[in-house]
């Protein structure tokens, strides 16, 4: 049974439909298998009298050739209605261009179709900004862009049939209250999200089978799709290697991703191109080193010093155990019950990165020398108004937060609130708020 999961982006589409009323198209970007097509088709069914969905992964050459010549739009619309056996109604129908990167001419046509004004247009795309598919066309300015991420923690709880947890947690956060006896259960719920992740296919497998081996199979099939995509973009296999090595790079103590240790010698231009493709694929999240932590961190980011996270922590967990044919249920059970001995700091770090990015924050971190051999490191820096919120992540209980203290002393003029995100209950430690990981989305 294919479940339709409730997604927050649905409301954003509703807003676009009512406010723009046909004056722009909307493009939904995101990694493959993140739920774009399902969301858009559900929206088209619910909010319009009729719709045509053109999936450019499988559309015929006849359909694609319609967008070569836009002089006679009546002809185009009649052909589409005949081919898809759908009657379009003026201002009451929508045409969906699914996987539009596979038909650049259709993407270019958006400008003129929007000007025509008869119907609404929604596009979806993966690996969409990859240069080779858009280099010869004019990109439409009549196009809003939004990103669909894997299901966030609240969407995941909705899928589990739980509408109450997140609003309740928000209340505890706002009142700065510990959860006390409920904390252990909330941590277990949260670890379930870390393991299953937010890819609809994996969530569906969990709900159908309640078996982590089946969830793992679903995640492995998604990772293989990504591998195939990377192979098509870069037959040398280097792009795929960069992706597959994310967990091992993050688990090492270096404070950044070291591409040369993965690829060996590669010239700088080629490396820049590979990294751009990796970032554009939406399968990853890049966190850049801020050379001068301040409110405009994008201006001082170091583009050659970065960390790379998986856009979905569920996939990250499967990647971390990729050397096994499948990740045994026992590993999942131990992870779920917080009994696995490996240092899970890097899994939590990936999770925090995902939650911050999904909430709309750009990712930055900062390191500076402590002494000749050691560095201080702030895992994440959030810019809020004219101030900065530094965040340190700890996977276990906490003893100290030396980096956080040193950073706040060094940059006292711009630091407002400071957070240590960890796995224990909420509490204050002088100026530092110690926050359980499941409260990260409220920052």
Coordinates of C-alpha atoms in Angstrom, one line a residue:
X1 CA 0.0 0.0 0.0
X2 CA 1.4 3.4 -0.9
X3 CA 0.9 5.8 1.9
X4 CA 0.6 9.5 1.2
X5 CA 2.5 11.3 3.9
X6 CA 1.6 14.8 5.1
X7 CA 4.3 17.3 4.1
X8 CA 4.8 20.9 5.2
X9 CA 5.6 22.1 1.7
X10 CA 2.0 21.5 0.7
X11 CA 1.0 24.7 2.6
X12 CA 3.7 26.6 0.7
X13 CA 2.2 25.3 -2.6
X14 CA -1.2 26.5 -1.5
X15 CA 0.2 29.9 -0.7
X16 CA 1.9 30.1 -4.1
X17 CA -1.4 29.1 -5.9
X18 CA -3.5 31.7 -4.2
X19 CA -1.0 34.6 -4.1
X20 CA 0.5 34.2 -7.6
X21 CA -2.7 33.1 -9.3
X22 CA -0.7 31.9 -12.4
X23 CA 1.8 34.8 -12.6
X24 CA 4.7 32.4 -11.8
X25 CA 5.5 28.7 -12.1
X26 CA 6.9 26.9 -9.0
X27 CA 9.9 24.6 -9.2
X28 CA 10.4 22.0 -6.4
X29 CA 14.0 20.9 -6.1
X30 CA 15.3 18.0 -4.0
X31 CA 17.1 14.7 -4.1
X32 CA 15.7 11.7 -5.8
X33 CA 13.1 9.7 -3.8
X34 CA 12.4 12.5 -1.4
X35 CA 8.7 12.6 -2.3
X36 CA 8.5 15.4 -4.9
X37 CA 6.3 13.6 -7.4
X38 CA 3.9 12.3 -4.8
X39 CA 3.5 15.7 -3.1
X40 CA 2.9 17.5 -6.4
X41 CA 0.4 14.9 -7.7
X42 CA -1.5 14.9 -4.5
X43 CA -1.6 18.7 -4.6
X44 CA -2.8 18.7 -8.3
X45 CA -5.6 16.2 -7.5
X46 CA -6.8 18.0 -4.4
X47 CA -6.5 21.7 -5.5
X48 CA -7.5 21.7 -9.2
X49 CA -10.4 20.4 -11.3
X50 CA -8.0 18.6 -13.7
X51 CA -4.3 18.2 -14.2
X52 CA -1.7 16.7 -16.6
X53 CA 1.4 15.2 -15.2
X54 CA 4.2 14.9 -17.7
X55 CA 7.0 12.6 -16.3
X56 CA 10.0 13.5 -18.5
X57 CA 11.8 10.3 -17.3
X58 CA 9.4 8.4 -19.5
X59 CA 7.7 11.0 -21.8
X60 CA 7.7 10.1 -25.5
X61 CA 9.7 12.0 -28.0
X62 CA 6.4 13.2 -29.4
X63 CA 5.6 14.9 -26.1
X64 CA 9.1 16.4 -25.7
X65 CA 9.1 17.8 -29.3
X66 CA 5.9 19.8 -28.5
X67 CA 8.2 22.3 -26.7
X68 CA 10.4 23.0 -29.6
X69 CA 8.1 25.5 -31.2
X70 CA 5.9 27.6 -29.0
X71 CA 4.3 29.8 -31.7
X72 CA 1.0 27.9 -31.6
X73 CA 0.1 27.2 -27.9
X74 CA -3.4 26.1 -28.8
X75 CA -1.9 23.2 -30.7
X76 CA 0.4 22.3 -27.8
X77 CA -2.5 22.2 -25.3
X78 CA -4.8 20.3 -27.6
X79 CA -2.0 17.7 -28.3
X80 CA -1.3 17.3 -24.5
X81 CA -5.0 16.9 -23.7
X82 CA -5.3 14.2 -26.5
X83 CA -2.2 12.3 -25.5
X84 CA -3.0 12.3 -21.7
X85 CA -6.7 12.0 -22.2
X86 CA -7.5 15.0 -19.9
X87 CA -9.6 18.1 -20.5
X88 CA -7.9 21.2 -19.3
X89 CA -10.0 24.1 -17.9
X90 CA -8.8 27.7 -18.1
X91 CA -7.5 28.9 -14.6
X92 CA -8.7 25.6 -13.0
X93 CA -6.1 23.2 -14.3
X94 CA -2.4 22.6 -13.6
X95 CA 0.3 21.1 -15.8
X96 CA 3.1 19.3 -13.9
X97 CA 6.6 18.9 -15.5
X98 CA 8.0 16.1 -13.4
X99 CA 11.8 15.6 -13.6
X100 CA 12.0 18.6 -15.9
X101 CA 15.8 18.5 -16.1
X102 CA 15.3 15.7 -18.6
X103 CA 13.6 18.1 -21.0
X104 CA 15.4 21.4 -21.0
X105 CA 13.2 22.8 -23.7
X106 CA 10.1 22.4 -21.5
X107 CA 11.9 24.3 -18.7
X108 CA 12.7 27.1 -21.1
X109 CA 9.1 27.1 -22.4
X110 CA 7.8 27.9 -18.8
X111 CA 8.4 31.7 -19.5
X112 CA 6.0 31.7 -22.4
X113 CA 3.5 29.3 -20.9
X114 CA 3.2 31.4 -17.8
X115 CA 2.7 34.5 -19.9
X116 CA -0.1 32.8 -21.8
X117 CA -1.8 32.6 -18.4
X118 CA -4.4 29.8 -19.0
X119 CA -3.0 27.2 -16.6
X120 CA -0.8 26.9 -13.6
X121 CA 2.6 25.1 -13.9
X122 CA 4.6 23.1 -11.3
X123 CA 8.0 21.7 -12.0
X124 CA 10.0 19.1 -10.1
X125 CA 13.6 18.3 -10.6
X126 CA 16.6 16.3 -9.2
X127 CA 20.2 17.2 -10.0
X128 CA 18.5 20.2 -11.6
X129 CA 21.1 22.8 -11.6
X130 CA 23.7 20.5 -13.1
X131 CA 25.2 22.6 -15.9
X132 CA 25.0 20.2 -18.8
X133 CA 21.2 20.2 -18.9
X134 CA 20.7 24.0 -18.7
X135 CA 23.7 25.5 -20.4
X136 CA 22.1 26.0 -23.8
X137 CA 18.7 27.3 -22.6
X138 CA 17.4 30.5 -21.1
X139 CA 16.2 29.8 -17.5
X140 CA 12.8 31.3 -16.8
X141 CA 12.7 34.2 -14.4
X142 CA 8.9 33.5 -13.9
X143 CA 9.8 30.7 -11.6
X144 CA 9.8 30.4 -7.9
X145 CA 12.1 27.7 -6.4
X146 CA 11.6 25.7 -3.2
X147 CA 13.4 22.7 -1.8
X148 CA 11.8 19.5 -0.6
X149 CA 14.0 17.9 2.0
X150 CA 13.6 14.4 3.5
X151 CA 10.8 14.3 6.1
X152 CA 11.7 16.4 9.1
X153 CA 11.2 15.2 12.6
X154 CA 7.7 16.6 12.9
X155 CA 6.6 15.1 9.6
X156 CA 8.1 11.8 10.7
X157 CA 6.1 11.9 14.0
X158 CA 2.9 12.7 11.9
X159 CA 3.7 9.5 9.8
X160 CA 3.8 7.6 13.1
X161 CA 0.3 8.9 13.9
X162 CA 1.6 11.3 16.5
X163 CA 0.5 15.0 16.2
X164 CA 1.0 15.9 19.8
X165 CA 4.8 15.4 20.6
X166 CA 6.3 18.3 18.7
X167 CA 3.9 21.1 19.9
X168 CA 4.4 19.8 23.5
X169 CA 8.2 19.7 23.1
X170 CA 8.0 23.3 21.8
X171 CA 6.1 24.3 24.9
X172 CA 8.8 22.8 27.2
X173 CA 11.5 24.5 25.1
X174 CA 9.8 27.9 25.3
X175 CA 9.3 27.6 29.0
X176 CA 12.8 26.2 29.4
X177 CA 11.6 23.2 31.4
X178 CA 13.2 19.7 31.6
X179 CA 11.0 16.8 30.5
X180 CA 12.1 14.8 33.5
X181 CA 10.5 11.3 33.3
X182 CA 9.3 11.7 29.7
X183 CA 12.9 12.4 28.4
X184 CA 13.9 8.7 27.9
X185 CA 10.9 7.9 25.8
X186 CA 11.4 11.1 23.7
X187 CA 15.0 10.1 23.1
X188 CA 14.0 6.7 22.0
X189 CA 11.4 8.2 19.6
X190 CA 14.1 10.4 18.3
X191 CA 16.6 7.6 17.8
X192 CA 14.0 5.8 15.8
X193 CA 13.9 8.8 13.4
X194 CA 17.7 8.8 13.2
X195 CA 17.7 5.2 12.1
X196 CA 14.8 5.1 9.7
X197 CA 15.4 8.6 8.4
X198 CA 13.0 10.8 6.4
X199 CA 12.9 9.2 3.0
X200 CA 9.2 8.3 2.4
X201 CA 10.2 4.8 1.0
X202 CA 12.1 3.9 4.2
X203 CA 9.4 5.3 6.5
X204 CA 6.8 3.3 4.6
X205 CA 8.9 0.1 4.9
X206 CA 9.1 0.7 8.7
X207 CA 5.3 1.2 9.0
X208 CA 4.5 -1.8 6.8
X209 CA 7.0 -4.3 8.3
X210 CA 8.2 -3.0 11.6
X211 CA 11.4 -4.7 10.6
X212 CA 14.7 -2.8 10.4
X213 CA 16.2 -5.2 7.8
X214 CA 13.4 -4.2 5.4
X215 CA 14.0 -0.5 6.2
X216 CA 17.7 -1.0 5.5
X217 CA 16.9 -2.7 2.1
X218 CA 14.7 0.3 1.2
X219 CA 17.5 2.7 2.1
X220 CA 20.1 0.7 0.2
X221 CA 18.0 0.8 -2.9
X222 CA 17.8 4.6 -2.7
X223 CA 21.6 4.8 -2.2
X224 CA 22.1 2.6 -5.4
X225 CA 19.9 5.1 -7.3
X226 CA 22.2 7.9 -6.2
X227 CA 25.2 5.8 -7.2
X228 CA 23.8 5.4 -10.7
X229 CA 23.1 9.1 -10.9
X230 CA 26.6 9.9 -9.9
X231 CA 28.0 7.4 -12.4
X232 CA 26.0 9.1 -15.2
X233 CA 27.4 12.5 -14.3
X234 CA 30.9 11.3 -13.7
X235 CA 31.8 7.9 -15.2
X236 CA 35.2 8.0 -13.5
X237 CA 33.4 7.1 -10.2
X238 CA 35.0 10.0 -8.3
X239 CA 31.7 11.7 -7.5
X240 CA 30.3 8.4 -6.2
X241 CA 33.4 8.0 -4.0
X242 CA 33.0 11.4 -2.5
X243 CA 29.4 10.6 -1.5
X244 CA 30.1 7.1 -0.1
X245 CA 33.0 8.4 2.0
X246 CA 30.9 10.9 4.0
X247 CA 30.6 8.8 7.2
X248 CA 34.2 7.8 7.4
X249 CA 35.4 11.4 6.7
X250 CA 33.0 12.7 9.5
X251 CA 34.0 10.0 12.0
X252 CA 37.7 11.0 11.8
X253 CA 38.9 13.8 14.0
X254 CA 39.8 16.1 11.2
X255 CA 37.7 19.2 11.3
X256 CA 36.8 19.0 7.6
X257 CA 36.2 16.8 4.6
X258 CA 39.5 16.0 2.9
X259 CA 38.7 15.2 -0.7
X260 CA 42.3 14.4 -1.7
X261 CA 42.5 11.6 0.8
X262 CA 39.4 10.1 -1.0
X263 CA 40.4 10.8 -4.6
X264 CA 44.2 11.1 -4.6
X265 CA 45.5 13.7 -7.0
X266 CA 42.9 15.7 -8.9
X267 CA 43.3 19.2 -10.3
X268 CA 41.6 22.1 -8.6
X269 CA 39.1 22.9 -11.3
X270 CA 37.9 19.3 -11.6
X271 CA 37.6 19.1 -7.8
X272 CA 35.5 22.3 -7.8
X273 CA 33.2 20.9 -10.5
X274 CA 32.8 17.6 -8.6
X275 CA 32.0 19.3 -5.3
X276 CA 29.5 21.6 -7.1
X277 CA 27.7 18.6 -8.6
X278 CA 27.7 16.9 -5.2
X279 CA 26.1 19.9 -3.6
X280 CA 23.6 20.5 -6.4
X281 CA 22.5 16.9 -6.2
X282 CA 20.7 17.8 -2.9
X283 CA 21.8 14.4 -1.5
X284 CA 24.3 16.2 0.7
X285 CA 24.6 19.3 3.0
X286 CA 27.8 21.4 3.0
X287 CA 28.8 23.3 6.1
X288 CA 31.5 25.9 5.3
X289 CA 34.2 27.2 7.6
X290 CA 33.5 30.8 8.5
X291 CA 36.8 32.7 8.5
X292 CA 35.3 35.6 10.5
X293 CA 32.2 34.6 12.5
X294 CA 29.8 37.5 12.1
X295 CA 26.3 38.1 10.9
X296 CA 27.1 38.0 7.2
X297 CA 28.9 34.6 7.4
X298 CA 28.3 33.9 3.7
X299 CA 30.7 36.7 2.9
X300 CA 33.5 35.2 4.9
X301 CA 33.0 31.5 4.2
X302 CA 36.1 29.5 3.1
X303 CA 34.9 27.6 0.0
X304 CA 37.9 25.2 0.2
X305 CA 37.3 24.2 3.8
X306 CA 34.0 22.4 4.5
X307 CA 32.3 19.5 6.1
X308 CA 29.9 17.3 4.2
X309 CA 26.8 15.7 5.7
X310 CA 24.2 13.4 4.2
X311 CA 20.9 15.2 3.6
X312 CA 19.2 12.2 5.3
X313 CA 20.6 10.8 8.5
X314 CA 18.8 7.5 7.9
X315 CA 20.8 7.0 4.7
X316 CA 23.9 8.1 6.6
X317 CA 23.5 5.3 9.1
X318 CA 23.2 2.8 6.3
X319 CA 26.2 4.3 4.5
X320 CA 28.2 3.9 7.8
X321 CA 27.6 0.2 7.7
X322 CA 27.8 -0.2 3.9
X323 CA 30.6 -2.7 4.1
X324 CA 28.1 -5.3 5.4
X325 CA 25.7 -6.8 2.8
X326 CA 22.9 -5.5 4.9
X327 CA 22.8 -3.8 8.3
X328 CA 21.6 -6.5 10.7
X329 CA 18.5 -5.9 12.9
X330 CA 20.7 -6.3 15.9
X331 CA 22.8 -3.2 15.1
X332 CA 19.6 -1.2 14.6
X333 CA 18.2 -2.6 17.9
X334 CA 21.4 -1.6 19.8
X335 CA 21.4 1.8 18.2
X336 CA 17.8 2.3 19.1
X337 CA 18.3 1.3 22.7
X338 CA 21.5 3.4 22.9
X339 CA 23.6 0.3 23.5
X340 CA 26.0 0.3 20.5
X341 CA 29.6 1.0 21.7
X342 CA 30.9 2.9 18.6
X343 CA 31.2 6.6 19.2
X344 CA 28.0 7.9 17.7
X345 CA 29.0 11.6 17.9
X346 CA 29.2 11.9 14.1
X347 CA 25.7 10.4 13.6
X348 CA 24.3 13.0 16.0
X349 CA 26.3 15.8 14.2
X350 CA 24.8 14.7 10.9
X351 CA 21.4 14.8 12.4
X352 CA 21.8 18.3 13.8
X353 CA 23.1 19.5 10.4
X354 CA 20.0 18.0 8.8
X355 CA 17.6 19.6 11.3
X356 CA 19.2 23.0 11.0
X357 CA 19.2 22.9 7.2
X358 CA 15.6 21.7 7.0
X359 CA 14.6 24.6 9.3
X360 CA 16.1 27.0 6.8
X361 CA 19.6 27.7 8.3
X362 CA 22.7 27.8 6.2
X363 CA 25.5 25.7 7.8
X364 CA 28.7 27.2 9.1
X365 CA 31.3 26.0 11.6
X366 CA 34.5 27.6 13.1
X367 CA 37.8 26.3 14.3
X368 CA 40.8 28.0 15.7
X369 CA 44.1 26.9 17.4
X370 CA 44.0 26.0 21.1
X371 CA 47.7 25.2 21.3
X372 CA 50.4 23.8 19.0
X373 CA 48.6 20.5 18.5
X374 CA 44.9 21.0 19.3
X375 CA 42.0 23.1 17.9
X376 CA 38.9 24.5 19.4
X377 CA 35.8 23.8 17.3
X378 CA 32.3 25.2 17.2
X379 CA 30.1 22.7 15.3
X380 CA 27.5 25.1 14.1
X381 CA 27.0 28.9 14.0
X382 CA 23.5 30.3 13.6
X383 CA 23.0 33.9 12.5
X384 CA 20.0 35.5 14.2
X385 CA 19.3 39.2 13.8
X386 CA 22.6 41.0 14.6
X387 CA 23.8 38.2 16.8
X388 CA 25.4 34.7 16.5
X389 CA 24.3 31.6 18.4
X390 CA 27.2 29.1 18.6
X391 CA 26.3 25.4 19.0
X392 CA 28.4 22.5 20.3
X393 CA 27.2 19.0 19.7
X394 CA 27.9 16.2 22.2
X395 CA 26.7 12.6 21.6
X396 CA 26.7 11.5 25.2
X397 CA 26.4 13.2 28.6
X398 CA 28.4 16.4 29.0
X399 CA 31.2 17.4 31.3
X400 CA 32.6 20.5 29.8
X401 CA 32.0 22.8 26.9
X402 CA 35.5 24.3 26.6
X403 CA 35.2 25.3 22.9
X404 CA 31.9 27.0 23.5
X405 CA 33.3 29.0 26.5
X406 CA 36.4 30.0 24.6
X407 CA 34.4 31.1 21.6
X408 CA 32.0 33.2 23.7
X409 CA 35.0 34.9 25.3
X410 CA 36.7 35.6 22.0
X411 CA 33.5 36.9 20.3
X412 CA 31.6 38.2 23.3
X413 CA 30.5 41.3 21.3
X414 CA 28.3 39.3 18.9
X415 CA 27.3 36.2 20.8
X416 CA 23.8 36.2 22.1
X417 CA 22.6 32.7 23.1
X418 CA 24.8 29.7 23.3
X419 CA 23.8 26.1 23.1
X420 CA 25.2 22.6 23.9
X421 CA 23.1 20.1 22.1
X422 CA 23.3 16.6 23.6
X423 CA 21.4 13.5 24.6
X424 CA 20.4 14.4 28.1
X425 CA 17.5 16.4 29.5
X426 CA 17.2 20.2 29.2
X427 CA 19.1 22.3 31.8
X428 CA 20.9 25.6 32.2
X429 CA 24.6 25.8 33.0
X430 CA 25.2 29.4 33.7
X431 CA 24.9 31.2 30.3
X432 CA 24.8 27.9 28.3
X433 CA 21.5 26.2 27.6
X434 CA 22.0 22.4 27.4
X435 CA 19.4 21.2 24.9
X436 CA 18.2 17.7 24.2
X437 CA 18.8 16.9 20.5
X438 CA 15.1 16.6 19.7
X439 CA 14.6 20.3 20.5
X440 CA 17.1 21.4 17.7
X441 CA 14.3 22.4 15.3
X442 CA 13.2 25.2 17.7
X443 CA 16.5 27.1 17.6

